[in-house]
Amino acid sequence: MRRISGALLALTALAYLQTARADGLDPTEQKIVAEIKAHAPQALALLEQSVLINSGTMNTRGVRDVGALFRKQFDALGFTTRWIELPPGMRRAGHLVATRDGNRGKRLLLLGHLDTVFEPGSDVPMWKRDGDKVRGQGVSDMKGGDVIVIEALRALHRVGALDGTRIAVMFTGDEEEAGNPKSVSRGDMVELAKRSDVALSFEGSIPDKNGQATATVGRRATATWELEVKARQGHSMAVFGANGYGAVYETARILDAFRQQVIEPGLTFNPGVILGGTEVAFDEATSRGTAFGKTNVIANTATVKADLRYLDYPQRDRTQARMRDIVAQNLPGTSATIAFHDSYPPMAVTPGNLKVLDLYSRASQDAGLGTIAPLPAEARGAGDIQFVAPLLDSLDGLGASGNGAHSPNEDLDVGSIERGAVRAALLIYRLTR
């Protein structure tokens, strides 16, 4: 009889567990989701409040104001908050950091940013609701992601699931144009990463070509390069002859050779500014330049400012060697030099990153929101997570969904705030158990 009773007890327990996890979520997780859904209007209101504050990177007052708004939210959730000042010469607002100390589960680092690409005076609307879409400055890149972080943590707090967790949050004030040197502007972030196990970044979620939700397990590195070309100035009647080809033709040769000969999957290089003539000046601080020349005078100088994006350091080294070789094959009467400067390190696709993606995808599935696919590294630009990804398992793209980032048409799918908060809260809950 005792054996039968034991079997019945086991069956009863199994039935209970199956009922409790009928939708893939345990009772606490169901409460977390219910809290997020119940407070969706407040989340949207917080997003609107933050978007109505212009926080272009160079608008340091606006960035600080958005930081102050979000800081209040973290204070209310029991986080210890502080504002990190950067050296005045960097002309950046600084960063918001919020931390909780505990002794349970993985130590998490959650990343967002307060700034946008829209400086004061932009004619892009601040906030314009149109049904299930919102247009506005930074709605999806990435104030929507910041709100997802806050709402996920708020739901966890309401059900008592933040107690004992070890979570650090850093919202940078200059992600769109990081201050230099980056060893200073990202130094505090790196130190937080050294005391963490997993980094989650809430840049926008980008659907794949089939409309499936994705997350980012790898991002390309970024670098800049500068091409300087010199030539023999003279009368245009002798171009191609005694006076050589001039700086503009040599620049065109080099750039077109790059386009045709330096080709690899995942590799791009973009000449963003070209100036040529007999007098050229470029201001690095404002990214503006001037050129003077005459149509009957062969240009004696040209300069190109450009970027380079690559998957890993071997690809970088191959690319730079090939580009230098092309630059050295000068047309008659010309000379050229090229210089490279690394900026953001690559975020490599690692087994640890893929494991975090799997946990995130399972949380999404359990909540009835479908699977999450990995986004190709070349489908994203640079992001803050690249500074910490070499140190710990990392996942990006946990933010809101929208279109037209950095453009006058930037918008947000309103429902993606709730979906993102549900997924993030469940992932955080499971990582910190």
Tab-separated table of C-alpha atoms in Angstrom:
chain	number	residue	atom	x	y	z
A	1	MET	CA	0.000	0.000	0.000
A	2	ARG	CA	2.854	2.368	0.764
A	3	ARG	CA	4.223	1.825	-2.759
A	4	ILE	CA	0.821	2.597	-4.288
A	5	SER	CA	0.463	5.693	-2.128
A	6	GLY	CA	3.935	6.823	-3.173
A	7	ALA	CA	3.082	6.352	-6.822
A	8	LEU	CA	-0.158	8.280	-6.391
A	9	LEU	CA	1.753	11.063	-4.653
A	10	ALA	CA	4.254	11.230	-7.501
A	11	LEU	CA	1.464	11.325	-10.086
A	12	THR	CA	-0.297	14.062	-8.141
A	13	ALA	CA	2.903	16.127	-7.993
A	14	LEU	CA	3.500	15.596	-11.706
A	15	ALA	CA	-0.054	16.667	-12.508
A	16	TYR	CA	0.457	19.813	-10.419
A	17	LEU	CA	3.676	20.690	-12.203
A	18	GLN	CA	2.103	20.135	-15.599
A	19	THR	CA	-0.802	22.401	-14.641
A	20	ALA	CA	1.521	25.049	-13.233
A	21	ARG	CA	3.588	25.067	-16.418
A	22	ALA	CA	0.730	24.665	-18.878
A	23	ASP	CA	1.890	27.706	-20.810
A	24	GLY	CA	5.609	27.132	-20.155
A	25	LEU	CA	5.755	29.445	-17.131
A	26	ASP	CA	5.854	28.675	-13.427
A	27	PRO	CA	3.456	30.565	-11.104
A	28	THR	CA	5.964	33.322	-10.320
A	29	GLU	CA	6.733	33.815	-13.998
A	30	GLN	CA	3.020	34.052	-14.737
A	31	LYS	CA	2.760	36.833	-12.157
A	32	ILE	CA	5.722	38.632	-13.746
A	33	VAL	CA	4.043	38.571	-17.152
A	34	ALA	CA	0.731	39.711	-15.674
A	35	GLU	CA	2.463	42.695	-14.017
A	36	ILE	CA	4.031	43.764	-17.306
A	37	LYS	CA	0.750	43.505	-19.173
A	38	ALA	CA	-1.168	45.358	-16.472
A	39	HIS	CA	1.268	48.289	-16.532
A	40	ALA	CA	1.744	48.594	-20.313
A	41	PRO	CA	0.069	52.055	-20.414
A	42	GLN	CA	2.471	53.370	-17.751
A	43	ALA	CA	5.427	52.006	-19.715
A	44	LEU	CA	4.316	53.887	-22.816
A	45	ALA	CA	3.810	57.035	-20.749
A	46	LEU	CA	7.370	56.768	-19.414
A	47	LEU	CA	8.670	56.325	-22.950
A	48	GLU	CA	6.789	59.427	-24.113
A	49	GLN	CA	8.119	61.442	-21.194
A	50	SER	CA	11.698	60.476	-22.056
A	51	VAL	CA	11.317	61.053	-25.803
A	52	LEU	CA	9.913	64.544	-25.253
A	53	ILE	CA	13.315	65.480	-23.795
A	54	ASN	CA	15.773	66.113	-26.604
A	55	SER	CA	18.944	64.189	-25.796
A	56	GLY	CA	21.155	64.447	-28.837
A	57	THR	CA	24.647	63.332	-27.860
A	58	MET	CA	26.015	66.869	-27.822
A	59	ASN	CA	23.020	68.203	-25.853
A	60	THR	CA	24.584	67.346	-22.517
A	61	ARG	CA	21.803	69.038	-20.527
A	62	GLY	CA	19.161	66.961	-22.291
A	63	VAL	CA	21.094	63.731	-21.784
A	64	ARG	CA	21.389	64.507	-18.075
A	65	ASP	CA	17.662	65.219	-17.855
A	66	VAL	CA	16.773	61.865	-19.403
A	67	GLY	CA	19.237	60.255	-17.029
A	68	ALA	CA	17.566	61.961	-14.074
A	69	LEU	CA	14.156	60.691	-15.220
A	70	PHE	CA	15.342	57.109	-15.429
A	71	ARG	CA	17.373	57.413	-12.244
A	72	LYS	CA	14.153	58.008	-10.303
A	73	GLN	CA	12.778	54.726	-11.634
A	74	PHE	CA	15.822	52.764	-10.439
A	75	ASP	CA	15.792	54.511	-7.054
A	76	ALA	CA	12.184	53.395	-6.583
A	77	LEU	CA	13.208	49.795	-7.322
A	78	GLY	CA	15.832	49.754	-4.578
A	79	PHE	CA	18.902	50.211	-6.764
A	80	THR	CA	21.880	52.275	-5.687
A	81	THR	CA	22.336	54.916	-8.375
A	82	ARG	CA	25.112	57.281	-9.367
A	83	TRP	CA	26.040	59.588	-12.208
A	84	ILE	CA	29.494	59.143	-13.722
A	85	GLU	CA	31.068	62.399	-14.866
A	86	LEU	CA	33.462	62.435	-17.826
A	87	PRO	CA	36.357	64.907	-18.211
A	88	PRO	CA	35.048	68.319	-19.370
A	89	GLY	CA	37.301	68.241	-22.425
A	90	MET	CA	35.378	65.256	-23.790
A	91	ARG	CA	32.202	67.388	-24.065
A	92	ARG	CA	29.966	64.451	-23.085
A	93	ALA	CA	27.255	64.310	-20.414
A	94	GLY	CA	28.357	61.157	-18.610
A	95	HIS	CA	26.610	57.903	-17.696
A	96	LEU	CA	23.910	56.591	-15.358
A	97	VAL	CA	24.744	53.499	-13.278
A	98	ALA	CA	22.329	51.569	-11.038
A	99	THR	CA	23.365	48.525	-8.992
A	100	ARG	CA	21.957	45.902	-6.643
A	101	ASP	CA	24.114	43.721	-4.420
A	102	GLY	CA	23.066	40.178	-3.594
A	103	ASN	CA	24.284	36.604	-3.496
A	104	ARG	CA	22.008	34.726	-5.864
A	105	GLY	CA	22.347	33.586	-9.458
A	106	LYS	CA	24.320	35.082	-12.302
A	107	ARG	CA	25.739	38.582	-11.985
A	108	LEU	CA	24.109	40.615	-14.751
A	109	LEU	CA	25.150	43.778	-16.586
A	110	LEU	CA	22.284	45.477	-18.452
A	111	LEU	CA	23.201	48.111	-21.054
A	112	GLY	CA	21.299	50.967	-22.674
A	113	HIS	CA	21.959	54.531	-23.762
A	114	LEU	CA	20.354	57.892	-23.083
A	115	ASP	CA	21.452	59.835	-26.160
A	116	THR	CA	20.047	59.970	-29.685
A	117	VAL	CA	21.357	61.201	-33.026
A	118	PHE	CA	18.808	64.052	-33.050
A	119	GLU	CA	20.339	67.278	-31.765
A	120	PRO	CA	18.319	70.341	-30.666
A	121	GLY	CA	16.632	72.034	-33.613
A	122	SER	CA	16.003	68.786	-35.480
A	123	ASP	CA	12.805	68.918	-37.529
A	124	VAL	CA	12.062	65.259	-36.693
A	125	PRO	CA	8.872	65.138	-34.588
A	126	MET	CA	9.453	64.545	-30.901
A	127	TRP	CA	6.452	62.227	-30.451
A	128	LYS	CA	3.666	61.340	-32.878
A	129	ARG	CA	1.294	58.450	-32.159
A	130	ASP	CA	-0.383	56.725	-35.093
A	131	GLY	CA	-2.319	53.659	-33.975
A	132	ASP	CA	0.111	50.906	-32.993
A	133	LYS	CA	3.101	52.969	-34.175
A	134	VAL	CA	4.911	55.934	-32.652
A	135	ARG	CA	7.286	58.229	-34.534
A	136	GLY	CA	9.794	60.232	-32.620
A	137	GLN	CA	13.371	61.076	-31.759
A	138	GLY	CA	15.028	57.947	-30.428
A	139	VAL	CA	11.802	56.002	-29.824
A	140	SER	CA	13.411	52.746	-30.938
A	141	ASP	CA	17.101	53.736	-30.767
A	142	MET	CA	17.013	53.373	-27.952
A	143	LYS	CA	14.725	54.911	-25.376
A	144	GLY	CA	12.297	52.084	-26.075
A	145	GLY	CA	15.005	49.638	-24.976
A	146	ASP	CA	15.699	51.663	-21.826
A	147	VAL	CA	12.017	51.491	-20.887
A	148	ILE	CA	12.031	47.720	-21.472
A	149	VAL	CA	14.865	47.382	-18.938
A	150	ILE	CA	12.978	49.452	-16.371
A	151	GLU	CA	9.633	47.718	-16.893
A	152	ALA	CA	11.182	44.245	-16.742
A	153	LEU	CA	12.909	45.105	-13.464
A	154	ARG	CA	9.773	46.777	-12.132
A	155	ALA	CA	7.730	43.618	-12.723
A	156	LEU	CA	10.375	41.503	-11.005
A	157	HIS	CA	10.371	43.925	-8.074
A	158	ARG	CA	6.587	43.759	-7.684
A	159	VAL	CA	6.642	39.976	-7.309
A	160	GLY	CA	9.666	39.994	-4.997
A	161	ALA	CA	11.981	38.416	-7.575
A	162	LEU	CA	14.676	41.104	-7.358
A	163	ASP	CA	15.556	40.215	-3.779
A	164	GLY	CA	19.091	38.810	-3.586
A	165	THR	CA	19.915	39.472	-7.241
A	166	ARG	CA	23.204	40.947	-8.423
A	167	ILE	CA	22.387	43.368	-11.243
A	168	ALA	CA	24.235	46.378	-12.621
A	169	VAL	CA	22.622	48.708	-15.153
A	170	MET	CA	24.577	51.236	-17.202
A	171	PHE	CA	22.889	53.744	-19.512
A	172	THR	CA	25.610	55.623	-21.383
A	173	GLY	CA	25.215	59.232	-22.442
A	174	ASP	CA	27.284	59.104	-25.623
A	175	GLU	CA	26.667	55.803	-27.419
A	176	GLU	CA	25.837	57.467	-30.721
A	177	GLU	CA	29.185	59.292	-30.699
A	178	ALA	CA	31.363	57.850	-27.970
A	179	GLY	CA	33.802	60.236	-26.376
A	180	ASN	CA	37.523	59.798	-26.961
A	181	PRO	CA	39.622	58.249	-25.689
A	182	LYS	CA	37.268	55.309	-25.398
A	183	SER	CA	39.485	53.836	-22.695
A	184	VAL	CA	38.066	56.670	-20.549
A	185	SER	CA	34.494	56.922	-21.840
A	186	ARG	CA	34.035	53.132	-21.576
A	187	GLY	CA	36.415	52.443	-18.702
A	188	ASP	CA	33.680	52.216	-16.049
A	189	MET	CA	31.673	49.877	-18.266
A	190	VAL	CA	34.632	47.534	-18.603
A	191	GLU	CA	35.117	47.531	-14.833
A	192	LEU	CA	31.451	46.605	-14.311
A	193	ALA	CA	31.847	43.808	-16.865
A	194	LYS	CA	34.785	42.374	-14.929
A	195	ARG	CA	32.439	41.940	-11.958
A	196	SER	CA	29.631	40.373	-14.027
A	197	ASP	CA	28.852	37.000	-15.627
A	198	VAL	CA	26.453	37.955	-18.429
A	199	ALA	CA	25.890	41.201	-20.360
A	200	LEU	CA	22.517	41.990	-21.938
A	201	SER	CA	22.146	45.025	-24.209
A	202	PHE	CA	18.813	46.515	-25.196
A	203	GLU	CA	19.491	48.014	-28.601
A	204	GLY	CA	16.528	47.609	-30.955
A	205	SER	CA	15.277	44.187	-31.990
A	206	ILE	CA	15.614	43.685	-35.758
A	207	PRO	CA	13.314	41.091	-37.387
A	208	ASP	CA	14.893	38.851	-40.022
A	209	LYS	CA	13.691	38.762	-43.642
A	210	ASN	CA	10.883	36.388	-42.638
A	211	GLY	CA	9.698	38.657	-39.844
A	212	GLN	CA	11.040	36.446	-37.059
A	213	ALA	CA	12.343	38.119	-33.917
A	214	THR	CA	16.125	38.059	-33.544
A	215	ALA	CA	18.869	38.804	-31.061
A	216	THR	CA	22.508	39.652	-31.653
A	217	VAL	CA	25.288	37.211	-30.759
A	218	GLY	CA	28.006	38.978	-32.799
A	219	ARG	CA	28.766	42.483	-34.092
A	220	ARG	CA	31.412	43.733	-36.465
A	221	ALA	CA	34.275	45.868	-35.284
A	222	THR	CA	34.553	49.422	-36.547
A	223	ALA	CA	37.576	51.449	-37.513
A	224	THR	CA	38.284	54.643	-39.418
A	225	TRP	CA	40.749	55.228	-42.200
A	226	GLU	CA	42.170	58.339	-43.824
A	227	LEU	CA	43.532	58.553	-47.333
A	228	GLU	CA	45.855	61.441	-48.174
A	229	VAL	CA	46.830	61.998	-51.815
A	230	LYS	CA	49.394	64.453	-53.182
A	231	ALA	CA	50.102	65.383	-56.792
A	232	ARG	CA	51.934	67.788	-59.064
A	233	GLN	CA	50.008	71.033	-59.530
A	234	GLY	CA	50.020	72.462	-63.026
A	235	HIS	CA	48.020	73.566	-66.038
A	236	SER	CA	45.134	71.265	-66.893
A	237	MET	CA	46.274	71.181	-70.535
A	238	ALA	CA	49.061	68.788	-69.447
A	239	VAL	CA	46.933	66.409	-67.363
A	240	PHE	CA	47.722	62.743	-68.189
A	241	GLY	CA	51.066	63.951	-69.575
A	242	ALA	CA	53.979	65.908	-68.147
A	243	ASN	CA	52.017	67.070	-65.123
A	244	GLY	CA	50.691	63.607	-64.256
A	245	TYR	CA	47.167	62.632	-63.316
A	246	GLY	CA	46.490	64.873	-60.336
A	247	ALA	CA	45.206	64.069	-56.860
A	248	VAL	CA	41.550	63.625	-57.779
A	249	TYR	CA	42.186	60.963	-60.433
A	250	GLU	CA	44.534	59.103	-58.087
A	251	THR	CA	41.890	59.186	-55.353
A	252	ALA	CA	39.282	57.844	-57.763
A	253	ARG	CA	41.643	55.033	-58.846
A	254	ILE	CA	42.304	53.968	-55.283
A	255	LEU	CA	38.659	53.988	-54.173
A	256	ASP	CA	37.475	52.075	-57.220
A	257	ALA	CA	40.232	49.499	-56.757
A	258	PHE	CA	39.077	49.032	-53.162
A	259	ARG	CA	35.534	48.467	-54.433
A	260	GLN	CA	36.567	45.887	-57.004
A	261	GLN	CA	39.429	44.081	-55.303
A	262	VAL	CA	38.922	44.158	-51.528
A	263	ILE	CA	35.935	41.845	-51.249
A	264	GLU	CA	35.104	39.454	-48.394
A	265	PRO	CA	31.853	38.362	-46.715
A	266	GLY	CA	31.018	40.628	-43.794
A	267	LEU	CA	33.500	43.342	-44.842
A	268	THR	CA	32.534	46.917	-45.720
A	269	PHE	CA	34.379	50.201	-46.107
A	270	ASN	CA	32.724	53.528	-46.717
A	271	PRO	CA	34.326	56.802	-47.869
A	272	GLY	CA	32.078	59.284	-46.120
A	273	VAL	CA	33.888	62.544	-46.950
A	274	ILE	CA	36.063	63.404	-49.963
A	275	LEU	CA	37.754	66.760	-50.505
A	276	GLY	CA	40.037	67.594	-53.418
A	277	GLY	CA	41.599	70.659	-55.022
A	278	THR	CA	44.586	72.911	-54.607
A	279	GLU	CA	43.625	73.902	-51.044
A	280	VAL	CA	41.876	71.476	-48.705
A	281	ALA	CA	40.960	71.806	-45.023
A	282	PHE	CA	39.010	69.445	-42.756
A	283	ASP	CA	37.857	70.076	-39.168
A	284	GLU	CA	37.768	66.773	-37.239
A	285	ALA	CA	35.688	68.232	-34.408
A	286	THR	CA	32.775	69.225	-36.648
A	287	SER	CA	33.314	66.769	-39.533
A	288	ARG	CA	33.217	69.690	-41.966
A	289	GLY	CA	35.694	70.632	-44.653
A	290	THR	CA	36.414	73.073	-47.451
A	291	ALA	CA	38.141	72.744	-50.808
A	292	PHE	CA	39.373	75.310	-53.308
A	293	GLY	CA	40.453	74.727	-56.869
A	294	LYS	CA	40.006	75.774	-60.469
A	295	THR	CA	38.901	73.753	-63.461
A	296	ASN	CA	42.051	74.655	-65.402
A	297	VAL	CA	44.409	73.687	-62.566
A	298	ILE	CA	45.383	70.102	-61.736
A	299	ALA	CA	44.450	69.349	-58.114
A	300	ASN	CA	47.500	68.846	-55.919
A	301	THR	CA	45.790	67.362	-52.864
A	302	ALA	CA	42.839	65.215	-51.835
A	303	THR	CA	41.695	63.702	-48.546
A	304	VAL	CA	39.211	60.960	-47.752
A	305	LYS	CA	37.655	60.213	-44.364
A	306	ALA	CA	36.077	56.790	-44.137
A	307	ASP	CA	35.071	53.830	-41.985
A	308	LEU	CA	35.883	50.110	-42.042
A	309	ARG	CA	33.794	47.284	-40.546
A	310	TYR	CA	35.128	43.760	-40.119
A	311	LEU	CA	34.184	40.492	-38.435
A	312	ASP	CA	37.443	39.694	-36.672
A	313	TYR	CA	41.068	40.762	-36.407
A	314	PRO	CA	42.421	38.365	-39.086
A	315	GLN	CA	39.964	39.889	-41.557
A	316	ARG	CA	41.070	43.357	-40.483
A	317	ASP	CA	44.734	42.539	-41.040
A	318	ARG	CA	44.133	41.023	-44.495
A	319	THR	CA	42.044	43.998	-45.529
A	320	GLN	CA	44.492	46.630	-44.376
A	321	ALA	CA	47.394	44.893	-46.125
A	322	ARG	CA	45.478	44.732	-49.414
A	323	MET	CA	44.388	48.356	-49.170
A	324	ARG	CA	47.943	49.516	-48.482
A	325	ASP	CA	49.141	47.589	-51.527
A	326	ILE	CA	46.566	49.317	-53.750
A	327	VAL	CA	47.439	52.742	-52.348
A	328	ALA	CA	51.118	52.194	-53.207
A	329	GLN	CA	50.469	51.634	-56.951
A	330	ASN	CA	50.425	55.354	-57.770
A	331	LEU	CA	49.527	56.973	-61.048
A	332	PRO	CA	52.303	59.132	-62.574
A	333	GLY	CA	52.891	62.376	-60.723
A	334	THR	CA	51.063	61.286	-57.563
A	335	SER	CA	51.688	59.764	-54.142
A	336	ALA	CA	49.332	58.524	-51.448
A	337	THR	CA	49.256	57.294	-47.844
A	338	ILE	CA	46.576	55.555	-45.814
A	339	ALA	CA	46.205	55.335	-42.024
A	340	PHE	CA	43.873	53.135	-39.959
A	341	HIS	CA	42.472	53.684	-36.457
A	342	ASP	CA	40.580	51.003	-34.532
A	343	SER	CA	37.407	52.105	-32.766
A	344	TYR	CA	34.966	49.426	-31.534
A	345	PRO	CA	36.325	45.891	-31.018
A	346	PRO	CA	34.523	42.942	-32.628
A	347	MET	CA	31.883	41.006	-30.714
A	348	ALA	CA	32.746	37.436	-31.640
A	349	VAL	CA	30.095	34.733	-31.890
A	350	THR	CA	30.977	32.445	-28.963
A	351	PRO	CA	29.423	29.289	-27.457
A	352	GLY	CA	28.581	31.338	-24.369
A	353	ASN	CA	26.709	33.959	-26.401
A	354	LEU	CA	24.774	31.221	-28.202
A	355	LYS	CA	23.843	29.664	-24.854
A	356	VAL	CA	22.398	32.965	-23.622
A	357	LEU	CA	20.476	33.259	-26.900
A	358	ASP	CA	19.055	29.778	-26.334
A	359	LEU	CA	17.881	30.756	-22.838
A	360	TYR	CA	16.323	33.941	-24.232
A	361	SER	CA	14.590	32.051	-27.032
A	362	ARG	CA	13.209	29.485	-24.600
A	363	ALA	CA	11.855	32.236	-22.366
A	364	SER	CA	10.166	33.794	-25.398
A	365	GLN	CA	8.679	30.453	-26.433
A	366	ASP	CA	7.449	29.700	-22.933
A	367	ALA	CA	5.656	33.061	-22.913
A	368	GLY	CA	3.998	32.250	-26.243
A	369	LEU	CA	6.037	34.842	-28.148
A	370	GLY	CA	7.879	32.483	-30.506
A	371	THR	CA	11.528	31.607	-30.979
A	372	ILE	CA	14.396	34.075	-31.317
A	373	ALA	CA	16.852	33.673	-34.201
A	374	PRO	CA	20.476	34.919	-34.280
A	375	LEU	CA	21.006	38.074	-36.337
A	376	PRO	CA	23.999	38.094	-38.724
A	377	ALA	CA	26.816	40.275	-37.402
A	378	GLU	CA	26.852	42.408	-40.559
A	379	ALA	CA	23.196	43.350	-40.040
A	380	ARG	CA	24.044	45.709	-37.155
A	381	GLY	CA	26.222	48.724	-36.638
A	382	ALA	CA	28.521	49.273	-33.681
A	383	GLY	CA	27.290	49.184	-30.091
A	384	ASP	CA	28.420	49.532	-26.491
A	385	ILE	CA	28.273	45.808	-25.826
A	386	GLN	CA	31.369	45.341	-27.996
A	387	PHE	CA	33.529	46.870	-25.263
A	388	VAL	CA	32.528	44.154	-22.785
A	389	ALA	CA	31.805	41.136	-25.019
A	390	PRO	CA	35.437	39.932	-24.909
A	391	LEU	CA	35.087	39.601	-21.119
A	392	LEU	CA	31.802	37.723	-20.618
A	393	ASP	CA	28.862	36.004	-22.320
A	394	SER	CA	26.825	38.646	-24.126
A	395	LEU	CA	23.579	39.163	-26.004
A	396	ASP	CA	22.276	42.292	-27.737
A	397	GLY	CA	19.104	43.324	-29.556
A	398	LEU	CA	16.737	42.811	-26.610
A	399	GLY	CA	15.098	46.181	-27.135
A	400	ALA	CA	12.074	47.540	-28.959
A	401	SER	CA	11.191	46.952	-32.603
A	402	GLY	CA	10.882	49.770	-35.106
A	403	ASN	CA	12.005	51.107	-38.445
A	404	GLY	CA	14.058	53.986	-39.800
A	405	ALA	CA	16.529	54.381	-36.928
A	406	HIS	CA	18.624	57.576	-37.254
A	407	SER	CA	16.210	58.934	-39.895
A	408	PRO	CA	13.259	61.345	-39.866
A	409	ASN	CA	11.019	58.271	-40.111
A	410	GLU	CA	12.252	56.493	-36.985
A	411	ASP	CA	9.300	54.696	-35.445
A	412	LEU	CA	8.378	52.137	-32.812
A	413	ASP	CA	5.985	49.217	-32.703
A	414	VAL	CA	4.145	50.019	-29.472
A	415	GLY	CA	3.461	46.351	-28.711
A	416	SER	CA	7.176	45.582	-28.795
A	417	ILE	CA	7.637	47.338	-25.439
A	418	GLU	CA	5.422	44.787	-23.722
A	419	ARG	CA	6.878	41.840	-25.640
A	420	GLY	CA	10.429	42.970	-24.957
A	421	ALA	CA	9.755	43.501	-21.255
A	422	VAL	CA	8.179	40.042	-20.931
A	423	ARG	CA	11.118	38.324	-22.626
A	424	ALA	CA	13.713	40.321	-20.699
A	425	ALA	CA	12.045	39.835	-17.327
A	426	LEU	CA	11.797	36.076	-17.791
A	427	LEU	CA	15.420	35.828	-18.937
A	428	ILE	CA	16.636	37.908	-15.995
A	429	TYR	CA	14.496	35.866	-13.590
A	430	ARG	CA	15.899	32.563	-14.860
A	431	LEU	CA	19.502	33.778	-14.927
A	432	THR	CA	19.302	35.028	-11.358
A	433	ARG	CA	17.613	31.992	-9.745
